[in-house]
Amino acid sequence: LGKQDYKKTRPMLRATRLKAEAKKTALGVKEVALVLAAILVFLLSFYAFFYLNISNEVDLDPDPDEN
């Protein structure tokens, strides 16, 4: 609180302080978006890893000597 607040009443000072504290501790949209993006990247990489493992194990070419 600065020197300009000396004329404010006690409840006004308290409200100003509470607003400043709430602003300091609130989660921003940017932080939430970064967390969601990180989770999405993790899930996509997990999915891609298993997709590639399974697709490499499957033999798509039938045995040419069969017929």
Short mmCIF file of C-alpha atoms in Angstrom, two decimals:
data_model
loop_
_atom_site.label_atom_id
_atom_site.label_comp_id
_atom_site.label_asym_id
_atom_site.label_seq_id
_atom_site.Cartn_x
_atom_site.Cartn_y
_atom_site.Cartn_z
CA LEU A 1 0.00 0.00 0.00
CA GLY A 2 1.39 3.33 -0.96
CA LYS A 3 1.38 6.78 0.57
CA GLN A 4 -1.72 7.72 -1.42
CA ASP A 5 -3.75 5.36 0.78
CA TYR A 6 -3.42 7.45 3.95
CA LYS A 7 -6.80 9.14 3.30
CA LYS A 8 -8.68 5.85 2.90
CA THR A 9 -10.76 4.40 5.68
CA ARG A 10 -9.84 1.15 7.40
CA PRO A 11 -12.36 -1.04 5.46
CA MET A 12 -11.20 0.43 2.16
CA LEU A 13 -7.58 -0.37 3.04
CA ARG A 14 -8.53 -3.93 3.99
CA ALA A 15 -10.44 -4.41 0.72
CA THR A 16 -7.49 -3.10 -1.26
CA ARG A 17 -5.11 -5.45 0.52
CA LEU A 18 -7.40 -8.47 0.02
CA LYS A 19 -7.79 -7.67 -3.67
CA ALA A 20 -4.01 -7.46 -4.11
CA GLU A 21 -3.49 -10.78 -2.31
CA ALA A 22 -6.19 -12.50 -4.38
CA LYS A 23 -4.63 -11.22 -7.57
CA LYS A 24 -1.22 -12.48 -6.49
CA THR A 25 -2.39 -16.01 -5.65
CA ALA A 26 -4.93 -16.56 -8.45
CA LEU A 27 -4.18 -19.04 -11.22
CA GLY A 28 -3.88 -17.36 -14.55
CA VAL A 29 -5.28 -18.58 -17.82
CA LYS A 30 -1.75 -18.98 -19.16
CA GLU A 31 -0.74 -21.39 -16.39
CA VAL A 32 -3.87 -23.50 -16.84
CA ALA A 33 -3.33 -23.62 -20.60
CA LEU A 34 0.30 -24.70 -20.15
CA VAL A 35 -0.68 -27.52 -17.79
CA LEU A 36 -3.39 -28.74 -20.18
CA ALA A 37 -0.99 -28.59 -23.13
CA ALA A 38 1.62 -30.60 -21.21
CA ILE A 39 -0.95 -33.27 -20.33
CA LEU A 40 -2.11 -33.41 -23.95
CA VAL A 41 1.46 -33.81 -25.25
CA PHE A 42 2.10 -36.58 -22.72
CA LEU A 43 -1.05 -38.47 -23.71
CA LEU A 44 -0.35 -38.11 -27.43
CA SER A 45 3.22 -39.35 -27.05
CA PHE A 46 2.00 -42.29 -24.92
CA TYR A 47 -0.58 -43.16 -27.57
CA ALA A 48 1.92 -42.80 -30.44
CA PHE A 49 4.47 -45.03 -28.67
CA PHE A 50 2.02 -47.89 -28.26
CA TYR A 51 0.50 -47.39 -31.71
CA LEU A 52 3.92 -47.67 -33.33
CA ASN A 53 4.84 -50.73 -31.23
CA ILE A 54 1.65 -52.55 -32.17
CA SER A 55 1.84 -51.61 -35.86
CA ASN A 56 5.42 -52.93 -36.08
CA GLU A 57 4.46 -56.30 -34.55
CA VAL A 58 1.54 -56.93 -36.89
CA ASP A 59 2.60 -58.74 -40.05
CA LEU A 60 0.61 -57.03 -42.78
CA ASP A 61 2.20 -59.13 -45.56
CA PRO A 62 0.77 -62.64 -45.78
CA ASP A 63 3.20 -65.45 -46.46
CA PRO A 64 3.90 -65.38 -50.22
CA ASP A 65 4.52 -69.19 -50.29
CA GLU A 66 1.06 -69.90 -48.89
CA ASN A 67 -0.71 -70.21 -52.28
#
